[in-house]
Amino acid sequence: MNRKEYLAAQGNVQKDVTTLATTLKTQLAVLPETAKVGEELKVIGFRGESLNDLYLICTKGEDEEVYELKYTMLTRKSQDGLTTPNEIPCSEIVQEKYKDKLQFIYSIAKNMFIPALIELLLDKTIVLAGEKEVPAVFRGVPTKTKIKKFALIME
């Protein structure tokens, strides 16, 4: 199919980027890879107004690549409710590196309101201390998801 045929068949090709959906206007064009166990993230801010669209804005690595961490990743548990970040073991490498400087976010978040937790994390460094793959079902399709254990690094 050439350009003329495509335009005739589709008819809805846009050239004005202002017509993009509002939700796309603030999205990064290339999403950074997910954090790996042991990787540090410096929390520099947040965005969003509801729990479903709340993100911590972090930087990672020496080049300070911007990374958006969905808030629910900090507190996600398995769909059956049996696996929470508390049940995930801390990586031995992370435990050895930070020793008693780790404060696990899920443990402290259970007794806090969201604004207080975000205020606690702002301008601090967090680390992905462990993760576990668990079964999940999305839109009726069996799949797997990862439950992540994040920790605040206390200075």
Short mmCIF file of C-alpha atoms in Angstrom, two decimals:
data_model
loop_
_atom_site.label_atom_id
_atom_site.label_comp_id
_atom_site.label_asym_id
_atom_site.label_seq_id
_atom_site.Cartn_x
_atom_site.Cartn_y
_atom_site.Cartn_z
CA MET A 1 0.00 0.00 0.00
CA ASN A 2 1.46 3.36 -0.97
CA ARG A 3 0.96 6.70 0.76
CA LYS A 4 -2.12 7.73 -1.28
CA GLU A 5 -3.82 4.40 -0.73
CA TYR A 6 -3.03 4.51 2.98
CA LEU A 7 -4.41 8.04 3.40
CA ALA A 8 -7.54 7.15 1.42
CA ALA A 9 -8.14 4.00 3.47
CA GLN A 10 -7.34 5.42 6.91
CA GLY A 11 -8.41 9.04 6.61
CA ASN A 12 -7.49 9.86 10.22
CA VAL A 13 -3.76 10.51 9.95
CA GLN A 14 -2.81 13.42 12.20
CA LYS A 15 0.05 15.85 11.79
CA ASP A 16 -0.72 18.14 14.71
CA VAL A 17 0.83 16.70 17.88
CA THR A 18 -1.36 18.92 20.07
CA THR A 19 -4.17 16.48 19.30
CA LEU A 20 -2.45 13.70 21.25
CA ALA A 21 -4.34 12.58 24.32
CA THR A 22 -3.57 14.53 27.47
CA THR A 23 -2.25 11.36 29.09
CA LEU A 24 0.38 10.93 26.36
CA LYS A 25 1.68 14.48 26.60
CA THR A 26 3.56 13.81 29.83
CA GLN A 27 4.87 10.33 28.98
CA LEU A 28 8.53 9.71 28.22
CA ALA A 29 9.09 8.54 24.64
CA VAL A 30 11.39 5.70 25.72
CA LEU A 31 10.77 4.24 29.13
CA PRO A 32 13.87 3.38 31.13
CA GLU A 33 14.42 -0.25 32.00
CA THR A 34 12.95 -1.35 35.28
CA ALA A 35 15.13 -1.13 38.35
CA LYS A 36 17.26 -4.16 39.10
CA VAL A 37 17.82 -5.64 42.54
CA GLY A 38 20.53 -3.61 44.26
CA GLU A 39 19.98 -0.53 42.10
CA GLU A 40 19.68 2.77 43.94
CA LEU A 41 17.07 5.37 43.04
CA LYS A 42 17.19 8.97 44.29
CA VAL A 43 13.64 10.30 44.78
CA ILE A 44 13.52 13.84 43.35
CA GLY A 45 9.76 14.44 43.21
CA PHE A 46 6.39 12.99 42.39
CA ARG A 47 3.50 13.46 39.98
CA GLY A 48 -0.11 12.42 39.87
CA GLU A 49 -3.29 13.22 41.71
CA SER A 50 -4.82 9.82 42.38
CA LEU A 51 -3.49 6.48 43.53
CA ASN A 52 -3.75 5.08 39.99
CA ASP A 53 -1.56 7.76 38.44
CA LEU A 54 0.82 8.51 41.31
CA TYR A 55 4.51 8.18 40.43
CA LEU A 56 7.72 8.86 42.30
CA ILE A 57 10.16 10.61 40.01
CA CYS A 58 13.63 9.23 40.63
CA THR A 59 17.05 9.37 39.09
CA LYS A 60 19.23 6.33 38.71
CA GLY A 61 22.83 5.73 37.80
CA GLU A 62 25.71 8.12 37.39
CA ASP A 63 24.11 9.90 34.43
CA GLU A 64 21.00 10.51 36.57
CA GLU A 65 18.60 8.94 34.10
CA VAL A 66 15.04 9.87 35.05
CA TYR A 67 12.98 6.91 36.20
CA GLU A 68 9.28 6.98 37.06
CA LEU A 69 8.37 4.50 39.77
CA LYS A 70 4.66 3.84 40.05
CA TYR A 71 3.68 4.31 43.69
CA THR A 72 1.79 1.02 43.78
CA MET A 73 5.08 -0.83 43.11
CA LEU A 74 6.17 0.16 46.63
CA THR A 75 3.17 -1.49 48.25
CA ARG A 76 1.95 -4.09 45.74
CA LYS A 77 1.04 -7.53 47.02
CA SER A 78 0.08 -10.64 45.10
CA GLN A 79 -3.49 -10.93 43.82
CA ASP A 80 -4.25 -13.67 46.34
CA GLY A 81 -2.92 -11.40 49.10
CA LEU A 82 -0.49 -14.02 50.38
CA THR A 83 2.73 -12.43 49.15
CA THR A 84 3.55 -8.91 50.30
CA PRO A 85 6.90 -7.15 50.11
CA ASN A 86 7.41 -8.22 53.74
CA GLU A 87 7.48 -11.89 52.67
CA ILE A 88 10.18 -11.28 50.07
CA PRO A 89 13.69 -11.88 51.35
CA CYS A 90 16.18 -9.08 51.07
CA SER A 91 18.95 -9.84 48.61
CA GLU A 92 22.08 -11.00 50.43
CA ILE A 93 24.19 -8.61 48.35
CA VAL A 94 21.97 -5.65 49.30
CA GLN A 95 21.91 -6.72 52.96
CA GLU A 96 25.70 -7.04 53.05
CA LYS A 97 26.23 -3.66 51.38
CA TYR A 98 23.86 -1.62 53.57
CA LYS A 99 23.75 -3.73 56.75
CA ASP A 100 21.49 -1.96 59.28
CA LYS A 101 20.88 1.14 57.12
CA LEU A 102 17.82 -0.37 55.40
CA GLN A 103 14.30 0.58 56.38
CA PHE A 104 11.83 -1.45 54.31
CA ILE A 105 9.22 0.81 52.76
CA TYR A 106 6.26 -1.59 52.94
CA SER A 107 6.78 -2.03 56.67
CA ILE A 108 6.72 1.69 57.39
CA ALA A 109 3.99 2.46 54.82
CA LYS A 110 1.44 0.29 56.63
CA ASN A 111 1.05 2.94 59.33
CA MET A 112 1.28 6.11 57.21
CA PHE A 113 -0.88 8.23 54.98
CA ILE A 114 0.38 8.61 51.41
CA PRO A 115 1.44 12.30 51.69
CA ALA A 116 3.52 11.51 54.80
CA LEU A 117 5.24 8.58 53.09
CA ILE A 118 6.04 10.60 49.98
CA GLU A 119 7.37 13.44 52.12
CA LEU A 120 9.59 10.93 53.94
CA LEU A 121 10.98 9.60 50.65
CA LEU A 122 11.58 12.96 48.94
CA ASP A 123 15.28 13.70 48.41
CA LYS A 124 16.20 10.29 49.83
CA THR A 125 17.77 7.26 48.19
CA ILE A 126 15.88 3.99 47.95
CA VAL A 127 17.07 0.62 46.73
CA LEU A 128 15.31 -2.37 45.21
CA ALA A 129 16.17 -4.91 47.90
CA GLY A 130 14.45 -7.96 46.43
CA GLU A 131 11.73 -9.22 44.14
CA LYS A 132 9.69 -12.34 43.55
CA GLU A 133 7.67 -13.48 40.56
CA VAL A 134 4.14 -14.62 41.45
CA PRO A 135 1.18 -15.88 39.42
CA ALA A 136 -1.41 -13.31 38.37
CA VAL A 137 -4.43 -13.00 36.10
CA PHE A 138 -4.98 -9.91 33.94
CA ARG A 139 -8.21 -9.62 31.95
CA GLY A 140 -8.77 -13.35 32.36
CA VAL A 141 -5.32 -14.30 31.06
CA PRO A 142 -2.99 -16.18 33.42
CA THR A 143 0.42 -14.52 33.62
CA LYS A 144 3.06 -13.59 36.17
CA THR A 145 3.93 -10.36 37.94
CA LYS A 146 6.75 -9.28 40.21
CA ILE A 147 6.32 -8.18 43.79
CA LYS A 148 9.16 -5.82 44.69
CA LYS A 149 10.71 -5.06 48.04
CA PHE A 150 12.03 -1.50 48.24
CA ALA A 151 14.03 -0.07 51.12
CA LEU A 152 14.89 3.41 52.21
CA ILE A 153 18.63 3.82 52.82
CA MET A 154 19.05 5.55 56.17
CA GLU A 155 22.12 7.75 56.54
#
